[in-house]
Short mmCIF file of C-alpha atoms (C1' of nucleotides) in Angstrom, two decimals:
data_model
loop_
_atom_site.label_atom_id
_atom_site.label_comp_id
_atom_site.label_asym_id
_atom_site.label_seq_id
_atom_site.Cartn_x
_atom_site.Cartn_y
_atom_site.Cartn_z
CA MET A 27 142.46 53.09 106.41
CA ASP A 28 144.93 55.73 105.58
CA ILE A 29 144.40 55.43 101.92
CA ALA A 30 140.69 55.55 102.30
CA SER A 31 140.76 58.57 104.52
CA ASN A 32 143.19 60.24 102.25
CA ASN A 33 140.90 59.67 99.33
CA LYS A 34 138.11 60.96 101.41
CA ALA A 35 140.01 64.11 102.17
CA ILE A 36 140.73 64.64 98.53
CA MET A 37 137.14 64.02 97.70
CA LEU A 38 136.00 66.53 100.23
CA GLU A 39 138.37 69.10 98.94
CA VAL A 40 137.21 68.56 95.40
CA ILE A 41 133.66 68.93 96.50
CA ASP A 42 134.56 72.04 98.38
CA GLN A 43 136.05 73.53 95.31
CA LEU A 44 133.00 72.68 93.30
CA VAL A 45 130.73 74.09 95.91
CA GLN A 46 132.68 77.27 95.93
CA GLY A 47 132.35 77.55 92.23
CA HIS A 48 128.69 76.87 92.44
CA GLU A 49 128.20 79.45 95.11
CA LEU A 50 130.07 82.09 93.25
CA ALA A 51 128.21 81.31 90.10
CA THR A 52 124.99 81.67 92.02
CA LYS A 53 126.03 85.02 93.33
CA LEU A 54 126.94 86.19 89.91
CA GLN A 55 123.68 84.90 88.62
CA GLN A 56 121.80 86.95 91.12
CA LEU A 57 123.73 90.05 90.38
CA LEU A 58 123.14 89.66 86.73
CA SER A 59 119.49 89.18 87.26
CA GLN A 60 119.37 92.24 89.44
CA HIS A 61 121.16 94.47 87.08
CA GLY A 62 119.64 92.77 84.37
CA SER A 63 118.68 94.25 81.09
CA GLY A 64 120.70 93.09 78.17
CA LEU A 65 122.61 90.50 80.07
CA GLY A 66 120.64 87.59 78.85
CA PRO A 67 123.52 85.64 77.32
CA ALA A 68 125.63 86.19 80.38
CA GLU A 69 122.86 84.97 82.63
CA ASP A 70 122.39 81.96 80.50
CA LEU A 71 126.06 81.23 80.65
CA VAL A 72 126.21 81.57 84.36
CA ALA A 73 123.21 79.34 84.71
CA LYS A 74 124.98 76.70 82.72
CA ILE A 75 128.09 77.06 84.80
CA SER A 76 126.06 76.73 87.92
CA GLY A 77 124.35 73.68 86.54
CA SER A 78 127.66 72.08 85.73
CA PHE A 79 128.83 72.64 89.25
CA SER A 80 125.64 71.21 90.62
CA ASP A 81 125.89 68.11 88.50
CA SER A 82 129.47 67.57 89.47
CA ILE A 83 128.71 68.04 93.12
CA SER A 84 125.80 65.68 93.12
CA ALA A 85 127.74 63.12 91.16
CA LEU A 86 130.58 63.20 93.64
CA ASP A 87 128.17 63.30 96.47
CA SER A 88 126.54 60.12 95.34
CA ILE A 89 129.91 58.46 95.26
CA GLU A 90 130.71 59.82 98.63
CA HIS A 91 127.74 58.24 100.24
CA ILE A 92 128.46 54.77 99.06
CA PRO A 93 131.21 53.82 101.45
CA SER A 94 129.55 54.65 104.67
CA SER A 95 131.87 52.76 106.89
CA LEU A 96 134.80 55.04 107.21
CA PHE A 97 133.25 58.33 107.84
CA THR A 98 130.11 59.97 108.85
CA ALA A 99 128.17 61.76 106.27
CA VAL A 100 127.63 64.91 108.26
CA GLU A 101 124.35 66.03 106.97
CA GLY A 102 124.81 69.65 107.66
CA SER A 103 122.24 69.77 110.32
CA GLN A 104 123.54 72.28 112.71
CA ASN A 105 120.08 72.76 113.87
CA ALA A 106 119.23 69.22 114.57
CA SER A 107 118.90 69.88 118.19
CA CYS A 108 119.11 67.26 120.83
CA ASN A 109 117.33 64.68 118.80
CA ASN A 110 114.26 65.06 120.87
CA ASP A 111 112.20 67.80 119.49
CA GLY A 112 112.89 69.73 116.42
CA LYS A 113 112.25 73.17 117.64
CA LEU A 114 111.30 74.21 114.20
CA GLU A 115 107.69 73.60 114.75
CA ASP A 116 106.98 75.83 117.68
CA SER A 117 108.90 78.85 116.77
CA VAL A 118 106.62 81.12 118.63
CA ASP A 119 106.72 80.05 122.21
CA SER A 120 110.12 78.53 122.08
CA ARG A 121 111.53 81.87 122.92
CA LYS A 122 109.49 82.29 126.00
CA ARG A 123 111.34 79.85 128.14
CA LEU A 124 111.66 81.43 131.50
CA GLY A 125 113.28 80.04 134.55
CA PRO A 126 116.57 78.26 134.75
CA VAL A 127 118.50 77.85 131.63
CA LYS A 128 118.27 74.18 131.36
CA ASN A 129 116.73 73.83 128.02
CA LYS A 130 118.59 73.57 124.82
CA ARG A 131 121.02 76.31 125.28
CA GLY A 132 123.95 75.44 123.14
CA CYS A 133 122.43 72.11 122.43
CA TYR A 134 123.23 71.57 118.83
CA LYS A 135 125.21 69.43 116.55
CA ARG A 136 128.28 71.21 115.51
CA LYS A 137 128.75 70.76 111.87
CA LYS A 138 132.02 69.19 111.26
CA ARG A 139 132.62 69.98 107.74
CA ALA A 140 130.45 71.69 105.27
CA ASP A 141 131.02 73.71 102.21
CA THR A 142 133.27 76.29 103.64
CA TRP A 143 135.48 78.82 102.02
CA THR A 144 137.06 82.05 103.00
CA VAL A 145 137.49 85.30 101.23
CA GLU A 146 139.12 88.49 102.26
CA SER A 147 137.43 91.67 101.42
CA THR A 148 137.05 95.20 102.58
CA LEU A 149 133.38 95.02 101.94
CA LEU A 150 131.05 92.85 103.85
CA GLU A 151 127.98 92.86 101.76
CA ASP A 152 126.99 90.17 99.39
CA ALA A 153 123.93 89.10 97.56
CA PHE A 154 122.41 87.40 100.55
CA SER A 155 120.59 88.48 103.59
CA TRP A 156 122.32 87.70 106.86
CA ARG A 157 121.34 87.91 110.43
CA LYS A 158 123.84 88.12 113.20
CA TYR A 159 123.47 85.54 115.90
CA GLY A 160 126.66 85.67 117.88
CA LYS A 161 130.00 87.17 118.57
CA LYS A 162 132.98 85.56 120.14
CA GLU A 163 136.37 86.54 121.36
CA ILE A 164 138.95 84.43 119.64
CA LEU A 165 142.14 83.39 121.27
CA ASN A 166 145.25 85.07 119.88
CA ALA A 167 143.10 87.41 117.94
CA LYS A 168 142.68 91.01 118.80
CA PHE A 169 139.25 91.23 117.40
CA PRO A 170 136.19 89.11 118.00
CA ARG A 171 134.52 87.03 115.40
CA SER A 172 130.97 87.65 114.35
CA TYR A 173 128.58 84.92 113.37
CA PHE A 174 125.85 85.30 110.83
CA ARG A 175 123.19 83.02 109.52
CA CYS A 176 120.83 83.34 106.65
CA THR A 177 117.84 85.43 107.50
CA HIS A 178 115.63 82.73 106.08
CA LYS A 179 117.07 79.93 108.09
CA TYR A 180 113.80 79.16 109.73
CA THR A 181 111.41 80.32 107.09
CA GLN A 182 113.05 78.46 104.26
CA GLY A 183 115.39 76.16 106.04
CA CYS A 184 118.43 77.78 104.56
CA LYS A 185 121.44 76.63 106.45
CA ALA A 186 124.03 78.97 105.12
CA THR A 187 126.13 80.80 107.67
CA LYS A 188 129.11 83.02 107.58
CA GLN A 189 131.74 84.27 109.97
CA VAL A 190 133.37 87.63 109.78
CA GLN A 191 136.58 88.79 111.37
CA LYS A 192 138.49 91.94 110.96
CA LEU A 193 142.02 91.34 109.91
CA GLU A 194 144.58 92.52 112.34
CA LEU A 195 147.19 93.39 109.79
CA GLU A 196 144.99 95.29 107.47
CA SER A 197 142.37 96.92 109.49
CA LYS A 198 140.24 97.60 106.48
CA MET A 199 140.06 94.02 105.46
CA PHE A 200 137.74 91.37 106.74
CA SER A 201 138.08 87.67 106.58
CA ILE A 202 134.71 86.28 105.61
CA THR A 203 134.13 82.58 105.91
CA TYR A 204 131.08 81.19 104.22
CA ILE A 205 129.72 77.92 105.49
CA GLY A 206 127.14 76.06 103.53
CA ASN A 207 125.13 76.96 100.53
CA HIS A 208 122.02 78.98 100.37
CA THR A 209 118.95 76.94 99.74
CA CYS A 210 116.61 79.82 100.11
CA ASN A 211 114.89 81.64 97.35
CA SER A 212 117.17 84.40 96.30
CA ASP A 213 114.40 86.64 95.14
CA GLU A 214 112.95 86.80 98.55
CA VAL A 215 116.32 86.96 100.14
CA THR A 216 117.26 90.12 98.41
CA PRO A 217 114.23 92.24 98.27
CA LYS A 218 114.67 95.18 96.07
CA CYS A 219 114.07 97.86 98.56
CA PRO A 220 112.77 96.53 101.80
CA SER A 221 112.77 98.62 104.89
CA LEU A 222 116.42 98.93 105.62
CA THR A 223 115.86 97.66 109.05
CA THR A 224 119.37 96.61 109.73
CA SER A 225 121.71 99.00 111.31
CA VAL A 226 123.94 100.46 108.71
CA ASN A 227 126.46 102.09 110.88
CA GLU A 228 128.76 104.20 108.89
CA GLU A 229 131.57 104.56 111.27
CA GLU A 230 134.74 103.96 109.42
CA ASN A 231 134.47 102.12 106.26
CA ASN A 232 131.95 103.94 104.36
CA HIS A 233 133.48 105.11 101.21
CA HIS A 234 131.08 103.71 98.73
CA ASN A 235 128.41 106.26 99.08
CA GLY A 236 125.31 105.70 97.18
CA SER A 237 127.09 104.27 94.28
CA SER A 238 125.22 101.94 92.15
CA THR A 239 125.05 98.73 90.34
CA GLU A 240 128.58 98.73 89.10
CA SER A 241 130.07 98.71 92.51
CA ASP A 242 128.05 95.65 93.30
CA LEU A 243 129.56 93.73 90.52
CA GLN A 244 132.92 95.01 91.49
CA LEU A 245 132.47 93.62 94.93
CA VAL A 246 131.84 90.20 93.65
CA TRP A 247 134.63 90.37 91.19
CA GLN A 248 136.88 91.60 93.89
CA GLU A 249 135.99 88.72 96.07
CA MET A 250 136.43 86.32 93.25
CA LEU A 251 139.80 87.73 92.42
CA VAL A 252 140.97 87.52 95.97
CA PHE A 253 139.68 84.03 96.05
CA GLU A 254 141.52 83.09 92.92
CA GLU A 255 144.64 84.70 94.16
CA GLU A 256 144.66 82.72 97.31
CA HIS A 257 144.24 79.67 95.27
CA ASN A 258 147.07 80.27 92.94
CA HIS A 259 149.72 81.88 95.01
CA HIS A 260 149.25 80.24 98.31
CA HIS A 261 148.24 76.72 98.71
CA HIS A 262 144.72 75.76 99.43
CA GLU A 263 145.09 76.76 102.99
CA ALA A 264 143.09 79.87 102.69
CA ILE A 265 140.14 77.61 102.43
CA TYR A 266 138.77 76.11 105.54
CA GLY A 267 139.01 72.48 104.80
CA CYS A 268 138.86 70.50 107.93
CA GLY A 269 140.16 72.93 110.41
CA GLU A 270 143.66 73.22 109.05
CA ASN A 271 143.77 76.90 108.79
CA SER A 272 146.71 79.05 109.40
CA ALA A 273 146.57 81.63 112.06
CA SER A 274 146.83 85.29 111.40
CA ILE A 275 143.20 85.97 111.08
CA ASN A 276 141.76 88.28 113.56
CA GLY A 277 138.72 90.25 113.38
CA LEU A 278 136.44 92.51 115.09
CA ASP A 279 133.45 94.45 114.52
CA THR A 280 129.90 93.70 114.96
CA THR A 281 127.59 96.40 114.08
CA ASP A 282 129.08 97.95 111.03
CA LEU A 283 129.10 94.67 109.30
CA TRP A 284 125.77 95.46 107.90
CA SER A 285 126.25 97.36 104.79
CA TRP A 286 125.10 94.72 102.39
CA GLN A 287 121.89 96.55 101.92
CA GLN A 288 123.72 98.54 99.38
CA LEU A 289 122.97 95.79 96.95
CA SER A 290 119.38 96.66 96.96
CA VAL A 291 119.84 99.79 95.02
CA GLN A 292 116.95 100.13 92.78
CA PRO A 293 117.91 98.16 89.73
CA GLN A 294 115.83 99.35 86.88
"C1'" DG B 18 104.44 95.48 119.07
"C1'" DC B 19 107.64 93.35 116.03
"C1'" DC B 20 112.11 92.35 114.58
"C1'" DA B 21 117.15 92.56 114.71
"C1'" DT B 22 121.09 92.81 117.71
"C1'" DT B 23 123.50 92.05 122.03
"C1'" DT B 24 125.31 89.22 125.35
"C1'" DG B 25 125.99 85.60 128.52
"C1'" DA B 26 125.22 80.73 128.95
"C1'" DC B 27 125.84 76.31 127.25
"C1'" DC B 28 127.53 72.34 124.48
"C1'" DC B 29 130.72 69.97 121.18
"C1'" DC B 30 135.15 68.66 119.81
"C1'" DG B 31 140.12 68.39 119.75
"C1'" DC C 10 139.78 71.11 129.89
"C1'" DG C 11 139.52 75.03 127.01
"C1'" DG C 12 138.41 77.20 122.68
"C1'" DG C 13 135.04 77.85 119.43
"C1'" DG C 14 130.21 77.74 117.70
"C1'" DT C 15 125.35 78.24 118.77
"C1'" DC C 16 121.27 79.25 121.47
"C1'" DA C 17 118.05 82.21 123.50
"C1'" DA C 18 116.61 85.82 126.90
"C1'" DA C 19 117.10 90.66 127.21
"C1'" DT C 20 117.41 94.92 125.06
"C1'" DG C 21 116.89 98.53 121.72
"C1'" DG C 22 115.24 100.62 117.44
"C1'" DC C 23 111.75 101.46 114.13
#
DNA sequence: GCCATTTGACCCCG
DNA sequence: CGGGGTCAAATGGC
């Protein structure tokens, strides 16, 4: 049992690493396509990298599903509500539940382990569109944690989420934990210049004024570098594996997390 | 009026 | 049992 579970843990970590790579490659791919002209070879390369990650992940995943006795597969169905009715169908009147709160409040399957990884960054935007769905005070943390899900969770079934906390030590930094991969269509996710509906509060951290495409790439590179750094210098503990994360992450902030719209600077 | 955010309630897991 | 993650009604902004 121990050996099997140990192998399983290793397998999961390997898959996590691959998923991270795949996700980052996807981000880079999107940025390249946004800023696009003359980056054809780079895009092609990134596409190949992404494909390699995908193949590796699916290969390992197929292995993973063979021995189904020791562990549960955890199909990342955080939304598989109480096995009765998938509330996906009636999205309209599901919100009009009056009366006592006896319905499905908090009735969900907590995902045990998904593709999760953490980055630290001063900037909160990325290539995806997020929608905040919760905030929580965390024990031993000065700042609350904010919860985001993909905007297209219900329209496209994208199950990617992320959590954001402001670091206590460095108030400018945020710890951003990504959970799950985006399955949504990136083109629709990052509209070029939508309506800027989200609240872009510029309270404190707003230094990057109206910059442009370069800063976008820098963001991603920055994140990637931080990510790499955590990998090399520390152990793998910066990555949320199975809940073995070190403390010292605190966060706060809710409203000014929304500055990712910056990415939608008109490409051209 | 629609959509995103806020906020308290609720459930799962260790 | 308590902390953490999610849901959904209420609220506010556009």
